[in-house]
Amino acid sequence: MLELGNARRTVALAASAIALAGGATVGLGVAAAYADGDCGASWNNVGSPANMYLTDGITYVGQVEQQYQNCGGGVVNARSHFQWAGSFQNSHPGDEVDVWEYSPYSNDTGSQWYYTYSKDAYSYPVEIHQANPDNWQARAALNGCGDYAQGTYWAYRTGTPLGGEQTGYCPDV
């Protein structure tokens, strides 16, 4: 029984890796379909999040992280998730944050703007294979800010980080 459980676990891990790497090509030789948007599968955090502060270096604004969902058939979506710090929400009503996915290999960003009235802000999901290689990073910036916070730069094909997170500092606008 123990060996069968290990075999199932190995098959499940292999299937997950194939799906993340564009598994629609397995056996059929057909490229994975692009399906930007939320397919209804659960979202998982990947890499490390990054903090955002005002330029005073003291006032905590919030945190951005990258999430992905495995939709099956080789389709994997990624999005950025930003969560406002409660104290910043209360003291800065009406401020806005832009949340987006970044890849130097794609023009698809999923950029979305949110006010402080919503605790959580999400970019529009982008299918990771829109970029080749499929390397993506979560980013967020306050309206009027030239700097941004960015989470781990993540390589989905290999499941490894390519760069660390970076704290963002924005003026109080």
Short mmCIF file of C-alpha atoms in Angstrom, two decimals:
data_model
loop_
_atom_site.label_atom_id
_atom_site.label_comp_id
_atom_site.label_asym_id
_atom_site.label_seq_id
_atom_site.Cartn_x
_atom_site.Cartn_y
_atom_site.Cartn_z
CA MET A 1 0.00 0.00 0.00
CA LEU A 2 2.78 2.42 0.85
CA GLU A 3 4.44 1.89 -2.53
CA LEU A 4 1.14 2.52 -4.34
CA GLY A 5 0.69 5.78 -2.40
CA ASN A 6 4.18 6.90 -3.36
CA ALA A 7 3.51 6.00 -6.99
CA ARG A 8 0.30 8.07 -6.99
CA ARG A 9 2.12 10.97 -5.38
CA THR A 10 4.88 10.72 -8.02
CA VAL A 11 2.32 10.66 -10.84
CA ALA A 12 0.49 13.66 -9.33
CA LEU A 13 3.72 15.65 -9.02
CA ALA A 14 4.70 14.79 -12.59
CA ALA A 15 1.25 15.79 -13.88
CA SER A 16 1.46 19.11 -12.06
CA ALA A 17 4.91 19.81 -13.48
CA ILE A 18 3.74 18.97 -17.00
CA ALA A 19 0.69 21.23 -16.66
CA LEU A 20 2.80 24.13 -15.40
CA ALA A 21 5.24 23.67 -18.28
CA GLY A 22 2.53 23.68 -20.95
CA GLY A 23 1.38 20.09 -20.82
CA ALA A 24 -1.13 20.42 -23.66
CA THR A 25 1.74 19.52 -25.94
CA VAL A 26 2.16 16.09 -24.36
CA GLY A 27 1.20 13.30 -26.72
CA LEU A 28 -0.62 15.55 -29.19
CA GLY A 29 2.03 17.98 -30.37
CA VAL A 30 -0.54 20.79 -30.04
CA ALA A 31 0.38 24.13 -28.46
CA ALA A 32 -1.37 25.08 -25.23
CA ALA A 33 -4.41 27.30 -25.65
CA TYR A 34 -4.24 30.81 -24.22
CA ALA A 35 -7.06 31.60 -21.84
CA ASP A 36 -6.53 34.88 -20.01
CA GLY A 37 -9.00 35.18 -17.14
CA ASP A 38 -10.10 33.27 -14.08
CA CYS A 39 -10.95 29.65 -14.94
CA GLY A 40 -12.43 28.98 -11.49
CA ALA A 41 -9.54 26.88 -10.15
CA SER A 42 -8.01 27.79 -6.80
CA TRP A 43 -5.26 30.42 -6.67
CA ASN A 44 -1.86 29.59 -5.17
CA ASN A 45 0.87 31.97 -4.02
CA VAL A 46 4.27 31.63 -5.68
CA GLY A 47 7.59 33.24 -4.78
CA SER A 48 7.96 35.92 -2.11
CA PRO A 49 5.78 39.02 -1.71
CA ALA A 50 7.11 42.59 -1.67
CA ASN A 51 6.18 45.47 0.61
CA MET A 52 5.31 49.02 -0.34
CA TYR A 53 6.00 52.05 1.86
CA LEU A 54 5.65 55.78 1.50
CA THR A 55 8.98 57.49 0.84
CA ASP A 56 9.27 58.25 4.56
CA GLY A 57 10.18 54.55 4.89
CA ILE A 58 7.84 54.25 7.89
CA THR A 59 4.29 54.32 6.55
CA TYR A 60 3.39 50.82 5.38
CA VAL A 61 1.08 50.87 2.35
CA GLY A 62 0.62 47.16 1.64
CA GLN A 63 2.05 44.08 -0.02
CA VAL A 64 2.03 42.59 -3.53
CA GLU A 65 2.41 38.88 -4.33
CA GLN A 66 2.12 36.67 -7.39
CA GLN A 67 -0.53 33.97 -7.64
CA TYR A 68 -1.20 31.27 -10.22
CA GLN A 69 -3.99 28.83 -11.03
CA ASN A 70 -3.69 25.57 -12.94
CA CYS A 71 -6.67 25.37 -15.30
CA GLY A 72 -5.77 22.02 -16.88
CA GLY A 73 -4.93 21.32 -20.50
CA GLY A 74 -1.65 23.19 -20.12
CA VAL A 75 -3.38 26.49 -19.30
CA VAL A 76 -1.90 28.27 -16.28
CA ASN A 77 -2.95 31.79 -15.33
CA ALA A 78 -0.99 34.24 -13.20
CA ARG A 79 -2.15 37.39 -11.46
CA SER A 80 -0.86 39.95 -8.99
CA HIS A 81 -2.57 40.32 -5.62
CA PHE A 82 -2.13 43.50 -3.57
CA GLN A 83 -3.44 43.85 -0.04
CA TRP A 84 -3.71 47.28 1.56
CA ALA A 85 -2.43 47.82 5.08
CA GLY A 86 -5.49 48.55 7.24
CA SER A 87 -3.96 51.65 8.80
CA PHE A 88 -3.11 53.05 5.34
CA GLN A 89 -6.64 52.37 4.10
CA ASN A 90 -8.09 54.31 7.03
CA SER A 91 -5.71 57.28 6.78
CA HIS A 92 -5.70 57.56 2.95
CA PRO A 93 -9.29 57.03 1.72
CA GLY A 94 -9.57 57.32 -2.05
CA ASP A 95 -5.93 56.52 -2.86
CA GLU A 96 -5.43 54.15 -5.81
CA VAL A 97 -3.05 51.32 -6.58
CA ASP A 98 -2.22 49.87 -10.00
CA VAL A 99 -1.65 46.10 -9.85
CA TRP A 100 -0.18 44.21 -12.82
CA GLU A 101 1.84 41.22 -14.01
CA TYR A 102 5.17 41.94 -15.69
CA SER A 103 7.18 39.93 -18.20
CA PRO A 104 9.79 41.39 -20.54
CA TYR A 105 8.57 38.79 -23.06
CA SER A 106 4.91 39.90 -23.26
CA ASN A 107 2.80 43.04 -23.62
CA ASP A 108 -0.06 41.38 -21.71
CA THR A 109 -0.07 42.82 -18.16
CA GLY A 110 -3.60 42.51 -16.79
CA SER A 111 -3.26 45.99 -15.24
CA GLN A 112 -6.10 46.94 -12.87
CA TRP A 113 -6.68 50.00 -10.65
CA TYR A 114 -8.24 49.76 -7.18
CA TYR A 115 -9.15 52.32 -4.52
CA THR A 116 -8.40 51.87 -0.83
CA TYR A 117 -12.08 51.00 -0.32
CA SER A 118 -11.30 47.39 -1.32
CA LYS A 119 -8.95 45.48 1.01
CA ASP A 120 -7.67 43.25 -1.83
CA ALA A 121 -6.69 44.30 -5.34
CA TYR A 122 -6.03 41.88 -8.21
CA SER A 123 -4.62 42.26 -11.69
CA TYR A 124 -6.57 40.65 -14.49
CA PRO A 125 -5.22 37.09 -14.89
CA VAL A 126 -2.84 36.47 -17.80
CA GLU A 127 -2.01 33.07 -19.27
CA ILE A 128 1.67 32.43 -18.53
CA HIS A 129 2.42 31.09 -22.00
CA GLN A 130 1.72 34.56 -23.45
CA ALA A 131 5.42 35.05 -22.65
CA ASN A 132 8.23 32.87 -23.97
CA PRO A 133 9.98 32.05 -21.75
CA ASP A 134 7.10 32.10 -19.26
CA ASN A 135 8.73 34.34 -16.65
CA TRP A 136 6.42 36.66 -14.69
CA GLN A 137 6.49 39.06 -11.76
CA ALA A 138 3.81 40.73 -9.61
CA ARG A 139 4.03 44.53 -9.43
CA ALA A 140 2.09 47.34 -7.77
CA ALA A 141 2.41 51.14 -7.57
CA LEU A 142 0.41 53.96 -6.03
CA ASN A 143 -1.21 56.42 -8.42
CA GLY A 144 1.36 59.10 -9.28
CA CYS A 145 4.33 57.02 -8.10
CA GLY A 146 7.31 56.35 -10.34
CA ASP A 147 8.49 53.45 -8.15
CA TYR A 148 6.75 50.12 -7.56
CA ALA A 149 6.92 47.07 -5.34
CA GLN A 150 7.65 43.79 -7.12
CA GLY A 151 7.45 40.21 -5.93
CA THR A 152 9.77 37.38 -6.93
CA TYR A 153 10.51 37.19 -10.67
CA TRP A 154 9.32 33.63 -11.30
CA ALA A 155 10.18 31.14 -14.09
CA TYR A 156 7.12 28.90 -14.45
CA ARG A 157 8.80 26.48 -16.87
CA THR A 158 11.39 25.50 -14.25
CA GLY A 159 9.46 26.46 -11.11
CA THR A 160 12.35 28.57 -9.85
CA PRO A 161 12.93 32.20 -8.87
CA LEU A 162 14.99 34.34 -11.24
CA GLY A 163 15.12 37.40 -9.02
CA GLY A 164 14.11 38.46 -5.56
CA GLU A 165 11.40 40.77 -4.35
CA GLN A 166 11.94 44.53 -4.21
CA THR A 167 10.34 46.96 -1.77
CA GLY A 168 8.64 49.96 -3.37
CA TYR A 169 8.69 53.53 -2.02
CA CYS A 170 6.07 56.03 -3.16
CA PRO A 171 5.44 59.67 -2.24
CA ASP A 172 2.29 60.58 -0.32
CA VAL A 173 0.24 61.98 -3.21
#
